[in-house]
PDB file of C-alpha atoms and ligand atoms in Angstrom:
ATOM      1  CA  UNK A   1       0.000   0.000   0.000  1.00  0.00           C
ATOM      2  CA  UNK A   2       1.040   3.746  -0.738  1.00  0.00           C
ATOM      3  CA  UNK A   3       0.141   6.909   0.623  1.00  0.00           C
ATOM      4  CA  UNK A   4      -0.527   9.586  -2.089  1.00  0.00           C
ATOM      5  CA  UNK A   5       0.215  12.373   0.307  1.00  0.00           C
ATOM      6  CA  UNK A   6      -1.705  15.195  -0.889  1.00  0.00           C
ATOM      7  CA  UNK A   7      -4.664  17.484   0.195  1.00  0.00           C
ATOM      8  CA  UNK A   8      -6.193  17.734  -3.031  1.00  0.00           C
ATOM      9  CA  UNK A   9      -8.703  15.024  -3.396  1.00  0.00           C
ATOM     10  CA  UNK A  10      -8.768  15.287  -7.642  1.00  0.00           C
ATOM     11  CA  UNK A  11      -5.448  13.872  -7.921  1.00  0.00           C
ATOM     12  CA  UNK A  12      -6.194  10.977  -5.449  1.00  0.00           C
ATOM     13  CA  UNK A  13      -8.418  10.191  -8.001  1.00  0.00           C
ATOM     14  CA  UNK A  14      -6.584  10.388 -10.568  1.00  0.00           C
ATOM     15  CA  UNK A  15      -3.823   8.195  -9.203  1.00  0.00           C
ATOM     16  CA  UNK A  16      -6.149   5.140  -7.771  1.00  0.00           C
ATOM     17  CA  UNK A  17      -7.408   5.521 -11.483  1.00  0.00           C
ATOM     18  CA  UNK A  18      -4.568   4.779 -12.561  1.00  0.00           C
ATOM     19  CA  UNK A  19      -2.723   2.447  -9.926  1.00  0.00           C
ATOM     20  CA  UNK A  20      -5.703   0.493  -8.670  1.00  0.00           C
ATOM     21  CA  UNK A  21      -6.003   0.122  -5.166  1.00  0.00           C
ATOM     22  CA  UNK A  22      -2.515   0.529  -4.356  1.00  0.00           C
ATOM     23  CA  UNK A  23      -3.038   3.652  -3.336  1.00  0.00           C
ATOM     24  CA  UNK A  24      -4.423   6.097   0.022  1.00  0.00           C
ATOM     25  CA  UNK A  25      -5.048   9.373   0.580  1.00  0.00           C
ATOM     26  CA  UNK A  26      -2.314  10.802   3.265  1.00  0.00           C
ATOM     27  CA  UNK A  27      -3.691  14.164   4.035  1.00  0.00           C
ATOM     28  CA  UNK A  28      -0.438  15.772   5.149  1.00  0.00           C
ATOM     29  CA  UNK A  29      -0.213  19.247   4.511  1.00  0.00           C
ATOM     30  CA  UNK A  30       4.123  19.153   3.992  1.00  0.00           C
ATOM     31  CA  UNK A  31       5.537  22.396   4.219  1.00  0.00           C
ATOM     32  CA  UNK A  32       6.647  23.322   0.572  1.00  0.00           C
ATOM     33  CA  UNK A  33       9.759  24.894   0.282  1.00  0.00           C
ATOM     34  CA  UNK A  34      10.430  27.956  -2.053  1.00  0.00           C
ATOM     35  CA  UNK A  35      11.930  26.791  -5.175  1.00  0.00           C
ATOM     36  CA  UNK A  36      11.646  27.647  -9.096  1.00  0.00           C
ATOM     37  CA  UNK A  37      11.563  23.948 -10.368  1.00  0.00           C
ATOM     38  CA  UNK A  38       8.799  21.322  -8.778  1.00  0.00           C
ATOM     39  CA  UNK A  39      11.222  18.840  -7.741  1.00  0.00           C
ATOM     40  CA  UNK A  40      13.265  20.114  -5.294  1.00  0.00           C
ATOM     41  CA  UNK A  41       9.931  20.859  -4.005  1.00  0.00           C
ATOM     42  CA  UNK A  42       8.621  17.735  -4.316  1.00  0.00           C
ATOM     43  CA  UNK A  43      11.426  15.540  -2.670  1.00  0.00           C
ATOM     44  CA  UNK A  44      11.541  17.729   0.176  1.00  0.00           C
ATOM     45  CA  UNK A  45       7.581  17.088   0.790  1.00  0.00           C
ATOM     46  CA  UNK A  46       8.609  13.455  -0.033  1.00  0.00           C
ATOM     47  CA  UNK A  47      10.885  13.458   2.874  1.00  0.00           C
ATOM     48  CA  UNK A  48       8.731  15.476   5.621  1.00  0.00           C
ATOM     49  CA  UNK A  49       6.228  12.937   4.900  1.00  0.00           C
ATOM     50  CA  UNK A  50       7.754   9.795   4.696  1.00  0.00           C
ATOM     51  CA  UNK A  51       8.854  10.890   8.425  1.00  0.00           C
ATOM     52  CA  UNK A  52       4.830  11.453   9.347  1.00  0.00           C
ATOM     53  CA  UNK A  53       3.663   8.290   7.727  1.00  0.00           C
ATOM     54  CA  UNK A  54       6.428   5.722   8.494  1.00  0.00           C
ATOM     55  CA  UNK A  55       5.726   4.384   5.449  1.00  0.00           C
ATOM     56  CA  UNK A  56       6.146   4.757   1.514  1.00  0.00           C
ATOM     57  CA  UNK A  57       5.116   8.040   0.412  1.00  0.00           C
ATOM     58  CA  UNK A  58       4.420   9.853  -2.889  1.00  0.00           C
ATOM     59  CA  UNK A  59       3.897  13.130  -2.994  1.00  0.00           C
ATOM     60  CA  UNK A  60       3.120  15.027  -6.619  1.00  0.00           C
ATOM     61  CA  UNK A  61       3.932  18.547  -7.428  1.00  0.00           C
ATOM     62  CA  UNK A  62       2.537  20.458 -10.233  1.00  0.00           C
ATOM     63  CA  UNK A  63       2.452  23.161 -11.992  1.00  0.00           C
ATOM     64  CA  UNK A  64       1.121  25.332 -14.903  1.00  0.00           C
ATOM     65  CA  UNK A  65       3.664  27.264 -16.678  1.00  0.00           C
ATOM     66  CA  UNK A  66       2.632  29.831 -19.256  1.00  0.00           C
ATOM     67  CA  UNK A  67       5.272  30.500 -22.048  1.00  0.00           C
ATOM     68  CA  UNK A  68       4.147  33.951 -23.088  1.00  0.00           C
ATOM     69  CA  UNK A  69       4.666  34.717 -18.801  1.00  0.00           C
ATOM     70  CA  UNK A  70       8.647  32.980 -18.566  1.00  0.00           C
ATOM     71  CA  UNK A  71       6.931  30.087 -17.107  1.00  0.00           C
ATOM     72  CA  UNK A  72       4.701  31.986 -14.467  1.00  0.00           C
ATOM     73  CA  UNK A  73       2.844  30.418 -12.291  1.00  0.00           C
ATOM     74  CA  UNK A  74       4.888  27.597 -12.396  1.00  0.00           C
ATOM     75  CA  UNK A  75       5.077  26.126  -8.776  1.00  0.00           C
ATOM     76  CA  UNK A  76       3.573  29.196  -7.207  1.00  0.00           C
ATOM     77  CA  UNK A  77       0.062  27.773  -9.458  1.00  0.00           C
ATOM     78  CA  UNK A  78      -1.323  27.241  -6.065  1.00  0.00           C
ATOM     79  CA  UNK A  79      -0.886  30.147  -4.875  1.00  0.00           C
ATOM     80  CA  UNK A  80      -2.076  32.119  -7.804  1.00  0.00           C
ATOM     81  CA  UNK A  81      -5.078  30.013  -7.862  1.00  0.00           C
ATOM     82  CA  UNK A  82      -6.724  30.453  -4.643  1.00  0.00           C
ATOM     83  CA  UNK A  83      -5.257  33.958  -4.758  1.00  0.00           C
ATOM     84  CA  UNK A  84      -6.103  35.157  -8.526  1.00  0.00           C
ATOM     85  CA  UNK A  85      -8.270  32.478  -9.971  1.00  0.00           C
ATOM     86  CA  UNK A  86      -8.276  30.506 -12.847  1.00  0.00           C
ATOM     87  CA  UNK A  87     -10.420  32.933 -14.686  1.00  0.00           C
ATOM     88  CA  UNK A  88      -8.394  35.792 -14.195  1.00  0.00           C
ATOM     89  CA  UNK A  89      -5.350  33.980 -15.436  1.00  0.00           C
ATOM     90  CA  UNK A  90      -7.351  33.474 -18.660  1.00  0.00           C
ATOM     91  CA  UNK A  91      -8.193  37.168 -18.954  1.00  0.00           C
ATOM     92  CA  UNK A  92      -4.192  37.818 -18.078  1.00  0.00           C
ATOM     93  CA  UNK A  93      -2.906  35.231 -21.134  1.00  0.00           C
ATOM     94  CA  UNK A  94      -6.042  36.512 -23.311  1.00  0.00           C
ATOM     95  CA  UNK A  95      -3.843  39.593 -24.853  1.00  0.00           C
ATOM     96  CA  UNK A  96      -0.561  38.054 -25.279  1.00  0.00           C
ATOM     97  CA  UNK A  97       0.032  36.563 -28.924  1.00  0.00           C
ATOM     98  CA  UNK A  98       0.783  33.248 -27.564  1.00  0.00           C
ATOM     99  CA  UNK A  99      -1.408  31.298 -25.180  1.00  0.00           C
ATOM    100  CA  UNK A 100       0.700  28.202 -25.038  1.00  0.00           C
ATOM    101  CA  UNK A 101       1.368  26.134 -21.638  1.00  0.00           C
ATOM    102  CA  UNK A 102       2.817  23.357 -19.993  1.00  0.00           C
ATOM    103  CA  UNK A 103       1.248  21.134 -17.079  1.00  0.00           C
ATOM    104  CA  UNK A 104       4.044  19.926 -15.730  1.00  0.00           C
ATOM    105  CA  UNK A 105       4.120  16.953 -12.397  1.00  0.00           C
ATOM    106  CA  UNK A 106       7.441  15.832 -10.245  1.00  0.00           C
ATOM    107  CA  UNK A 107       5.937  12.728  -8.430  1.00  0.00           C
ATOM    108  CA  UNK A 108       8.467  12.065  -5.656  1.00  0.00           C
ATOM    109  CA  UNK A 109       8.792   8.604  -3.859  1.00  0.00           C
ATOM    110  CA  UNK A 110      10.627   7.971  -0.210  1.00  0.00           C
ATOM    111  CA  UNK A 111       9.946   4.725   1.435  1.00  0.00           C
ATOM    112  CA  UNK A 112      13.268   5.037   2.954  1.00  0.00           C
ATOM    113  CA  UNK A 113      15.384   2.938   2.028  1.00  0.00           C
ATOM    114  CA  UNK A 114      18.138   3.778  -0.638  1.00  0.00           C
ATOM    115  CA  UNK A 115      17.713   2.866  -4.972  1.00  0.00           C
ATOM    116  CA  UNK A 116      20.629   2.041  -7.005  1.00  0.00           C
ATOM    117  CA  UNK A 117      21.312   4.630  -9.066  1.00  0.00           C
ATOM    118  CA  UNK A 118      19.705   4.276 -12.699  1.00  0.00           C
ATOM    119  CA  UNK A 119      21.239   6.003 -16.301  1.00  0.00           C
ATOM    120  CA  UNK A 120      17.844   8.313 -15.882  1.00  0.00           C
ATOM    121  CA  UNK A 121      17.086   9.566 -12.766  1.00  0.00           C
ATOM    122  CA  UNK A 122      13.245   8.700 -12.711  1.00  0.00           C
ATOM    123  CA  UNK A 123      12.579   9.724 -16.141  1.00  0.00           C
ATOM    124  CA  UNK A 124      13.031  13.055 -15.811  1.00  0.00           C
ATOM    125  CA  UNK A 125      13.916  14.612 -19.780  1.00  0.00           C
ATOM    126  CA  UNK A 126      17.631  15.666 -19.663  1.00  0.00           C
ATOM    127  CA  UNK A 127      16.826  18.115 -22.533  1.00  0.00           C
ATOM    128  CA  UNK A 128      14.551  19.534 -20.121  1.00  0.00           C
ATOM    129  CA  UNK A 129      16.866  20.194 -17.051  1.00  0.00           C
ATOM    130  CA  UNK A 130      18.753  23.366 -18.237  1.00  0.00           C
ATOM    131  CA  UNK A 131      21.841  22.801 -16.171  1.00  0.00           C
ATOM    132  CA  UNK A 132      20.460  21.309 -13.511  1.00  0.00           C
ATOM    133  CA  UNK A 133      22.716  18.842 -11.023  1.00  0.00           C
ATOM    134  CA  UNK A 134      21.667  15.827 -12.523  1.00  0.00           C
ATOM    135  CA  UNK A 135      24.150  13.867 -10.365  1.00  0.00           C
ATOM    136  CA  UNK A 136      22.104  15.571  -7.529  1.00  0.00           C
ATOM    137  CA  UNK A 137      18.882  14.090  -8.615  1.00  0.00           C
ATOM    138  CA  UNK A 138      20.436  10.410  -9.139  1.00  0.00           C
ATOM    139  CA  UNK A 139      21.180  10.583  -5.159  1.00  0.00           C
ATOM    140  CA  UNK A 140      17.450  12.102  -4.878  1.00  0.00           C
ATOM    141  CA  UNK A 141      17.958  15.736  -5.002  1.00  0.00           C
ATOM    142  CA  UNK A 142      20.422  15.306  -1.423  1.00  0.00           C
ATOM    143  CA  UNK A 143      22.154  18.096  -2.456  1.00  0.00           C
ATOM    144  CA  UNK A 144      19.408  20.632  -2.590  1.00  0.00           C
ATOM    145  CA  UNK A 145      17.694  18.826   0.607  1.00  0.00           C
ATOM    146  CA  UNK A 146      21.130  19.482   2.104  1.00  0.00           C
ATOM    147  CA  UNK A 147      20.930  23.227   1.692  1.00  0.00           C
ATOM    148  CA  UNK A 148      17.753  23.413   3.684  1.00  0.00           C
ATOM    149  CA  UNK A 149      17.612  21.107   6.305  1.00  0.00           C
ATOM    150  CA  UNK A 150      21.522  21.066   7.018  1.00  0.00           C
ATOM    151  CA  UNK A 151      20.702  17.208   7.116  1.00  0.00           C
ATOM    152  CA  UNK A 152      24.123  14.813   5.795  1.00  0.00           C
ATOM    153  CA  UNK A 153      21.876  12.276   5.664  1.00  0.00           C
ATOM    154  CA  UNK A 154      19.274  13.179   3.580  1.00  0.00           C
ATOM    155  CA  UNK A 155      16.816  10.179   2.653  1.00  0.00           C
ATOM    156  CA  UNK A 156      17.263   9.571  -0.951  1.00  0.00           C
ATOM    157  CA  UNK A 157      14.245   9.714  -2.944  1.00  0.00           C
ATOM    158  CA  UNK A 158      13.461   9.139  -6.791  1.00  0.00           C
ATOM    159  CA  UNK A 159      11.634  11.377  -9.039  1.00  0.00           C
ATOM    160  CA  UNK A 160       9.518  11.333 -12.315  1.00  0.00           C
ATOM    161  CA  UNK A 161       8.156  13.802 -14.188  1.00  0.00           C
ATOM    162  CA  UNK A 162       5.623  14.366 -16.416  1.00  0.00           C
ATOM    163  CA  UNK A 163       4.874  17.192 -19.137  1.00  0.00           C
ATOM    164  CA  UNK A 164       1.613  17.723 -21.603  1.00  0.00           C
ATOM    165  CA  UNK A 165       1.964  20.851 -23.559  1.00  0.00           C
ATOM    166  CA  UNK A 166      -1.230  23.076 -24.146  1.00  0.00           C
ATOM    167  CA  UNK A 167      -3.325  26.016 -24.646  1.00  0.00           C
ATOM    168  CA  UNK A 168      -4.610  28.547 -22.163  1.00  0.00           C
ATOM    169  CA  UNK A 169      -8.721  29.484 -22.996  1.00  0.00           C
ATOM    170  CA  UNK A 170     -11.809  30.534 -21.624  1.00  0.00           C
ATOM    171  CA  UNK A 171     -12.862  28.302 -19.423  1.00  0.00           C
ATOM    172  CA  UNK A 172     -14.725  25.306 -20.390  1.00  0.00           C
ATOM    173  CA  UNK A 173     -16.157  22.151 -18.976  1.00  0.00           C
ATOM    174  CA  UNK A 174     -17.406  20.788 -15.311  1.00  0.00           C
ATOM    175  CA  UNK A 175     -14.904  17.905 -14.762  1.00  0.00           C
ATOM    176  CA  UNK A 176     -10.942  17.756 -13.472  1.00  0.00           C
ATOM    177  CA  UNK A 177      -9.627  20.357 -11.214  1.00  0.00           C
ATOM    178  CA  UNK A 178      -8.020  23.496 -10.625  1.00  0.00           C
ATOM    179  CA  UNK A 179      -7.085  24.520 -13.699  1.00  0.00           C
ATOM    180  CA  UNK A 180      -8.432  22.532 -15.835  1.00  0.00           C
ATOM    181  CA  UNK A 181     -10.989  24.387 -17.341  1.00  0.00           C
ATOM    182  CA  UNK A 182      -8.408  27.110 -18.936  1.00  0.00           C
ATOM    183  CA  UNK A 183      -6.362  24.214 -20.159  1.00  0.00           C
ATOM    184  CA  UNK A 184      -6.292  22.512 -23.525  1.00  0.00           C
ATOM    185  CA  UNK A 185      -4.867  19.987 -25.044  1.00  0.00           C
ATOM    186  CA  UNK A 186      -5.850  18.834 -28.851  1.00  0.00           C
ATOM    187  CA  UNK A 187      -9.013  20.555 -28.701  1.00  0.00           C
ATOM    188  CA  UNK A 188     -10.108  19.523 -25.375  1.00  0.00           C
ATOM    189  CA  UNK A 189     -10.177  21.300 -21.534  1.00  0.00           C
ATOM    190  CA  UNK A 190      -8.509  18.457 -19.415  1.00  0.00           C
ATOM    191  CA  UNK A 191     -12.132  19.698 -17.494  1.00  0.00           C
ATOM    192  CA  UNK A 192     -14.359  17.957 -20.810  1.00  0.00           C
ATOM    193  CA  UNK A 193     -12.234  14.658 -20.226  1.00  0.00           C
ATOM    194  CA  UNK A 194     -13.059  12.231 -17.677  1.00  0.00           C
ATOM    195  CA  UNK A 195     -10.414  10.753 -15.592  1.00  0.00           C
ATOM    196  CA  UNK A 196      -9.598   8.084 -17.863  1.00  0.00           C
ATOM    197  CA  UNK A 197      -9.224  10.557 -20.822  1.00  0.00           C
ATOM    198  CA  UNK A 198      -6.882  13.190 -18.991  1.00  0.00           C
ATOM    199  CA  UNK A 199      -4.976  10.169 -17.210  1.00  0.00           C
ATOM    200  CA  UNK A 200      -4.377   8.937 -20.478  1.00  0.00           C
ATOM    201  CA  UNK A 201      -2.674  12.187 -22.008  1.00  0.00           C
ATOM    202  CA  UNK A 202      -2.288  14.095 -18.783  1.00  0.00           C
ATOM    203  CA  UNK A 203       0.888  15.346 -17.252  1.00  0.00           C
ATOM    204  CA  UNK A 204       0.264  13.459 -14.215  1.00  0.00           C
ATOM    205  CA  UNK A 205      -0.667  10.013 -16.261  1.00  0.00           C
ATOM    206  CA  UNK A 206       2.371  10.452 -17.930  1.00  0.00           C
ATOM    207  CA  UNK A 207       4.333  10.792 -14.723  1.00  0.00           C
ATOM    208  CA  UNK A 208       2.481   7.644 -13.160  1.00  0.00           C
ATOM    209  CA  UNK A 209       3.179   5.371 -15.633  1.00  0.00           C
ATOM    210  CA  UNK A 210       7.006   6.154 -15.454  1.00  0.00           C
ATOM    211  CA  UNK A 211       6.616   5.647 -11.623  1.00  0.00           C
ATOM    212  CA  UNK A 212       4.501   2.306 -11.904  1.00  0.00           C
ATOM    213  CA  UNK A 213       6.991   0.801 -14.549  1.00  0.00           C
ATOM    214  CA  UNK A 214       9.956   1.456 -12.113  1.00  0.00           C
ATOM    215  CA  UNK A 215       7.745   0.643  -8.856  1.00  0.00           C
ATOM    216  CA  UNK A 216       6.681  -2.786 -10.520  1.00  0.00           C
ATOM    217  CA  UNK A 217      10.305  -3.478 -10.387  1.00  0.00           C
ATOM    218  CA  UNK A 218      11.091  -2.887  -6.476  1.00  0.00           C
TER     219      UNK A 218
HETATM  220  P1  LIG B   1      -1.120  19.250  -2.438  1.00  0.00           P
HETATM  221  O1  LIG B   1       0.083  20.164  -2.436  1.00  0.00           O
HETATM  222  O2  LIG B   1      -1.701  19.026  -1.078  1.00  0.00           O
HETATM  223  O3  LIG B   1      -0.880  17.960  -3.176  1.00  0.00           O
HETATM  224  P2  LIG B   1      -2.239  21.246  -4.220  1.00  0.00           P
HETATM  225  O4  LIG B   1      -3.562  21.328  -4.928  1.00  0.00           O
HETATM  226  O5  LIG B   1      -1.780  22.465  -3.480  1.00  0.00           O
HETATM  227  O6  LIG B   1      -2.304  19.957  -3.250  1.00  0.00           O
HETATM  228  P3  LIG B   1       0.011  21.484  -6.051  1.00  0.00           P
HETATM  229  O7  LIG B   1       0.714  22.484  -5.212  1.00  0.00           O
HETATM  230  O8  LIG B   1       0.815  20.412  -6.694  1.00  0.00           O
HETATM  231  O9  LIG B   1      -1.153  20.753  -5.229  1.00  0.00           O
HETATM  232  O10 LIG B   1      -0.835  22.155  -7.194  1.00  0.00           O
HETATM  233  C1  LIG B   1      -0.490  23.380  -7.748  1.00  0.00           C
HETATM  234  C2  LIG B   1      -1.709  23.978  -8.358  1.00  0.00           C
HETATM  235  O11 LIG B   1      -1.945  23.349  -9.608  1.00  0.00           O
HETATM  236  C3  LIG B   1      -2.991  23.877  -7.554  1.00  0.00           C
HETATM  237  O12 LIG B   1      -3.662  25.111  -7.723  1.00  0.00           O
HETATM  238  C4  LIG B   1      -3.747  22.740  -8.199  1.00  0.00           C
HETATM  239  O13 LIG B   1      -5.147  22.917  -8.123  1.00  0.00           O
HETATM  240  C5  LIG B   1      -3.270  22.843  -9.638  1.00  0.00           C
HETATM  241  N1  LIG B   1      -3.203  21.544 -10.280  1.00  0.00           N
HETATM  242  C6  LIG B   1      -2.400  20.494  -9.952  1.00  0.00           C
HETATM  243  N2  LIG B   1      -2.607  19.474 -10.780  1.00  0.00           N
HETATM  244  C7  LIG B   1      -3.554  19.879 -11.663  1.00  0.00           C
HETATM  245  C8  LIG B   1      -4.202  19.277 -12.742  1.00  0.00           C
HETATM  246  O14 LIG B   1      -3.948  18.026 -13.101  1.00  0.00           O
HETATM  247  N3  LIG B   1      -5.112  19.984 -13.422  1.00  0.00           N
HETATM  248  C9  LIG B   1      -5.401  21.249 -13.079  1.00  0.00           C
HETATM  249  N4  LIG B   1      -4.865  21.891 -12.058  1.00  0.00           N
HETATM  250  C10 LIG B   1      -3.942  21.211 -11.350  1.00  0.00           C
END
């Protein structure tokens, strides 16, 4: 069994969906930390949780990152939701030429114990990482875990990301979450799919199949 440690009952779904019954809600409220990428974000929840539930964790971190805004609000979308609202991010990305997005997941898994290192740290696209320590993430992001707890001994954890790219509109649909309404992909607000349908294209399903491939193995 695996605790999906989250607050936000949509993804729950959207995991068991996917993963059978592997999988319980942990509602653990981790304290994020403040960091421009989701996984550094994401292993550090990892870790504070693992340490609450004594058990194997996941925690998921996304994020919506509009191209014509450098990205923004990337892994402040929380914040910008409950504080701005979807809606008013659509009217913000209405003027600008170019209404493309990303939804973008880090899933990050601590049951800790350690993982022998792997050529591809959890799937996560090298092309993607701009620079990033890469040799950082293959220990489980210890070094940036290091910086802010000051702990040597940092649990390692493994990370996988997922990406869908997009289009931010008017809102449309009654299903999904958060954003999903102002988000399309091929036509279609991840809020007019039903689970199955986003899982199956969805940042997050993309992220949980890399984790189930690799978790089938342990
Ligand atoms: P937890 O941290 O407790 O898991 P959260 O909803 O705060 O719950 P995130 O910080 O990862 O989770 O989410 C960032 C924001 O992105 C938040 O406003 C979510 O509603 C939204 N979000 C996450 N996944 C989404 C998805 O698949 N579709 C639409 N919005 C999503």
């Amino acid at each position: 069994m695996l605790n999906f440690v989250t607050t936000n009952p949509g993804k729950v779904r959207e995991a068991t969906a996917y993963l059978d019954d592997e999988v319980v809600q942990f509602d653990f409220d981790y304290p994020e930390i403040q960091a421009d990428e989701l996984g550094p974000v994401a292993a550090h929840g990892a870790r504070e949780a693992y340490r609450a539930a004594d058990g194997p964790v996941i925690v998921d971190d996304a994020g919506l990152f509009i191209d014509a805004f450098d990205g923004f609000p990337g892994p402040y979308s929380s914040y910008v939701e409950n504080r701005v609202g979807i809606e008013r991010v659509w009217r913000l990305t209405e003027p600008e030429d170019d209404h493309s997005a990303a939804f973008k997941t880090v899933i990050a898994y601590c049951d800790g114990e350690g993982f022998a290192a792997t050529p591809d740290p959890g799937g996560i696209d090298r092309e993607e990482r701009r620079g990033q320590d890469l040799a950082a993430d293959e220990r489980g992001g210890a070094t940036m875990d290091t910086q802010v707890q000051g702990d040597e001994d940092a649990l390692p954890v493994k990370l996988f990301e997922g990406r869908v790219p997009g289009e931010i509109v008017a809102p449309r649909g009654e299903g999904g979450f958060g954003y999903d309404p102002i988000f399309e992909h091929d036509g279609t607000t991840f809020a007019e799919m039903s689970t199955d349908e986003k899982n199956a294209v969805s940042h997050r399903g993309r992220a949980l199949a890399k984790f189930s491939e690799w978790y089938a193995t342990r």
